[in-house]
């Protein structure tokens, strides 16, 4: 349930910024979400926060956003991550 809330909150934050720039809203993709989670776990194991340097993206129109937070300060919310981008 917490995972689903994080996704919905991130999507809502993205779409608030997109609306400010008259960009159409995004929709959540379960397939891309699963790929992003796999990549996030890889970064966590490596102890780094970096973009996909090999550009192993399926389409030219795809990209990645990476954020990192410290749990001693309460962690990083999904909306907070979007704001940092």
PDB file of C-alpha atoms in Angstrom:
ATOM      1  CA  UNK A   1       0.000   0.000   0.000  1.00  0.00           C
ATOM      2  CA  UNK A   2       2.819   2.426   0.864  1.00  0.00           C
ATOM      3  CA  UNK A   3       4.453   1.662  -2.496  1.00  0.00           C
ATOM      4  CA  UNK A   4       1.225   2.499  -4.357  1.00  0.00           C
ATOM      5  CA  UNK A   5       0.876   5.748  -2.398  1.00  0.00           C
ATOM      6  CA  UNK A   6       4.468   6.698  -3.313  1.00  0.00           C
ATOM      7  CA  UNK A   7       3.696   6.110  -7.000  1.00  0.00           C
ATOM      8  CA  UNK A   8       0.432   8.081  -6.918  1.00  0.00           C
ATOM      9  CA  UNK A   9       2.071  10.934  -4.999  1.00  0.00           C
ATOM     10  CA  UNK A  10       4.981  11.107  -7.464  1.00  0.00           C
ATOM     11  CA  UNK A  11       2.619  11.096 -10.433  1.00  0.00           C
ATOM     12  CA  UNK A  12       0.496  13.868  -8.919  1.00  0.00           C
ATOM     13  CA  UNK A  13       3.616  15.962  -8.222  1.00  0.00           C
ATOM     14  CA  UNK A  14       4.881  15.457 -11.789  1.00  0.00           C
ATOM     15  CA  UNK A  15       1.539  16.455 -13.215  1.00  0.00           C
ATOM     16  CA  UNK A  16       1.344  19.604 -11.061  1.00  0.00           C
ATOM     17  CA  UNK A  17       4.633  20.790 -12.573  1.00  0.00           C
ATOM     18  CA  UNK A  18       3.558  19.737 -16.058  1.00  0.00           C
ATOM     19  CA  UNK A  19       0.321  21.726 -15.709  1.00  0.00           C
ATOM     20  CA  UNK A  20       2.346  24.845 -14.870  1.00  0.00           C
ATOM     21  CA  UNK A  21       4.020  24.475 -18.265  1.00  0.00           C
ATOM     22  CA  UNK A  22       0.879  23.487 -20.187  1.00  0.00           C
ATOM     23  CA  UNK A  23       2.253  19.988 -20.755  1.00  0.00           C
ATOM     24  CA  UNK A  24      -0.182  17.077 -20.907  1.00  0.00           C
ATOM     25  CA  UNK A  25      -0.447  14.905 -17.792  1.00  0.00           C
ATOM     26  CA  UNK A  26       1.470  11.670 -17.471  1.00  0.00           C
ATOM     27  CA  UNK A  27      -0.129   8.315 -16.729  1.00  0.00           C
ATOM     28  CA  UNK A  28       1.421   5.635 -14.565  1.00  0.00           C
ATOM     29  CA  UNK A  29       2.941   2.711 -16.457  1.00  0.00           C
ATOM     30  CA  UNK A  30       3.271  -0.478 -14.429  1.00  0.00           C
ATOM     31  CA  UNK A  31       5.926  -1.731 -16.858  1.00  0.00           C
ATOM     32  CA  UNK A  32       8.099   1.385 -16.502  1.00  0.00           C
ATOM     33  CA  UNK A  33       7.485   1.434 -12.747  1.00  0.00           C
ATOM     34  CA  UNK A  34       8.792  -2.132 -12.463  1.00  0.00           C
ATOM     35  CA  UNK A  35      11.892  -1.221 -14.504  1.00  0.00           C
ATOM     36  CA  UNK A  36      12.469   1.865 -12.346  1.00  0.00           C
ATOM     37  CA  UNK A  37      12.162  -0.153  -9.144  1.00  0.00           C
ATOM     38  CA  UNK A  38      14.673  -2.701 -10.433  1.00  0.00           C
ATOM     39  CA  UNK A  39      17.106   0.110 -11.313  1.00  0.00           C
ATOM     40  CA  UNK A  40      16.579   1.802  -7.920  1.00  0.00           C
ATOM     41  CA  UNK A  41      17.395  -1.449  -6.120  1.00  0.00           C
ATOM     42  CA  UNK A  42      20.545  -1.809  -8.247  1.00  0.00           C
ATOM     43  CA  UNK A  43      21.640   1.718  -7.279  1.00  0.00           C
ATOM     44  CA  UNK A  44      20.907   0.984  -3.611  1.00  0.00           C
ATOM     45  CA  UNK A  45      23.073  -2.154  -3.731  1.00  0.00           C
ATOM     46  CA  UNK A  46      25.862  -0.121  -5.344  1.00  0.00           C
ATOM     47  CA  UNK A  47      25.433   2.708  -2.827  1.00  0.00           C
ATOM     48  CA  UNK A  48      25.243   5.382  -5.525  1.00  0.00           C
ATOM     49  CA  UNK A  49      22.731   7.719  -7.122  1.00  0.00           C
ATOM     50  CA  UNK A  50      23.427   8.087 -10.828  1.00  0.00           C
ATOM     51  CA  UNK A  51      21.612   8.110 -14.122  1.00  0.00           C
ATOM     52  CA  UNK A  52      21.527   5.100 -16.424  1.00  0.00           C
ATOM     53  CA  UNK A  53      24.889   5.753 -18.040  1.00  0.00           C
ATOM     54  CA  UNK A  54      24.634   2.983 -20.621  1.00  0.00           C
ATOM     55  CA  UNK A  55      21.371   4.506 -21.875  1.00  0.00           C
ATOM     56  CA  UNK A  56      19.652   1.132 -21.750  1.00  0.00           C
ATOM     57  CA  UNK A  57      16.339   2.825 -22.394  1.00  0.00           C
ATOM     58  CA  UNK A  58      13.816   1.295 -24.726  1.00  0.00           C
ATOM     59  CA  UNK A  59      12.918   4.502 -26.538  1.00  0.00           C
ATOM     60  CA  UNK A  60      14.555   7.822 -27.277  1.00  0.00           C
ATOM     61  CA  UNK A  61      11.664   9.525 -25.506  1.00  0.00           C
ATOM     62  CA  UNK A  62      12.401   7.741 -22.207  1.00  0.00           C
ATOM     63  CA  UNK A  63      14.597   9.192 -19.515  1.00  0.00           C
ATOM     64  CA  UNK A  64      15.380   8.707 -15.862  1.00  0.00           C
ATOM     65  CA  UNK A  65      15.178  10.933 -12.820  1.00  0.00           C
ATOM     66  CA  UNK A  66      17.259  10.011  -9.791  1.00  0.00           C
ATOM     67  CA  UNK A  67      16.946  11.408  -6.275  1.00  0.00           C
ATOM     68  CA  UNK A  68      18.484  10.395  -2.982  1.00  0.00           C
ATOM     69  CA  UNK A  69      17.564  11.341   0.562  1.00  0.00           C
ATOM     70  CA  UNK A  70      18.792  10.747   4.078  1.00  0.00           C
ATOM     71  CA  UNK A  71      16.538   8.774   6.399  1.00  0.00           C
ATOM     72  CA  UNK A  72      17.818  10.535   9.522  1.00  0.00           C
ATOM     73  CA  UNK A  73      15.928  13.605   8.282  1.00  0.00           C
ATOM     74  CA  UNK A  74      12.712  11.698   7.749  1.00  0.00           C
ATOM     75  CA  UNK A  75      13.519  10.258   4.340  1.00  0.00           C
ATOM     76  CA  UNK A  76      12.621  11.529   0.921  1.00  0.00           C
ATOM     77  CA  UNK A  77       8.996  11.734  -0.130  1.00  0.00           C
ATOM     78  CA  UNK A  78       8.042  11.136  -3.734  1.00  0.00           C
ATOM     79  CA  UNK A  79       6.833  14.735  -4.072  1.00  0.00           C
ATOM     80  CA  UNK A  80      10.139  15.893  -2.552  1.00  0.00           C
ATOM     81  CA  UNK A  81      12.056  13.874  -5.130  1.00  0.00           C
ATOM     82  CA  UNK A  82      10.050  15.417  -7.971  1.00  0.00           C
ATOM     83  CA  UNK A  83      10.695  18.894  -6.555  1.00  0.00           C
ATOM     84  CA  UNK A  84      14.474  18.225  -6.529  1.00  0.00           C
ATOM     85  CA  UNK A  85      14.447  17.339 -10.227  1.00  0.00           C
TER      86      UNK A  85
END
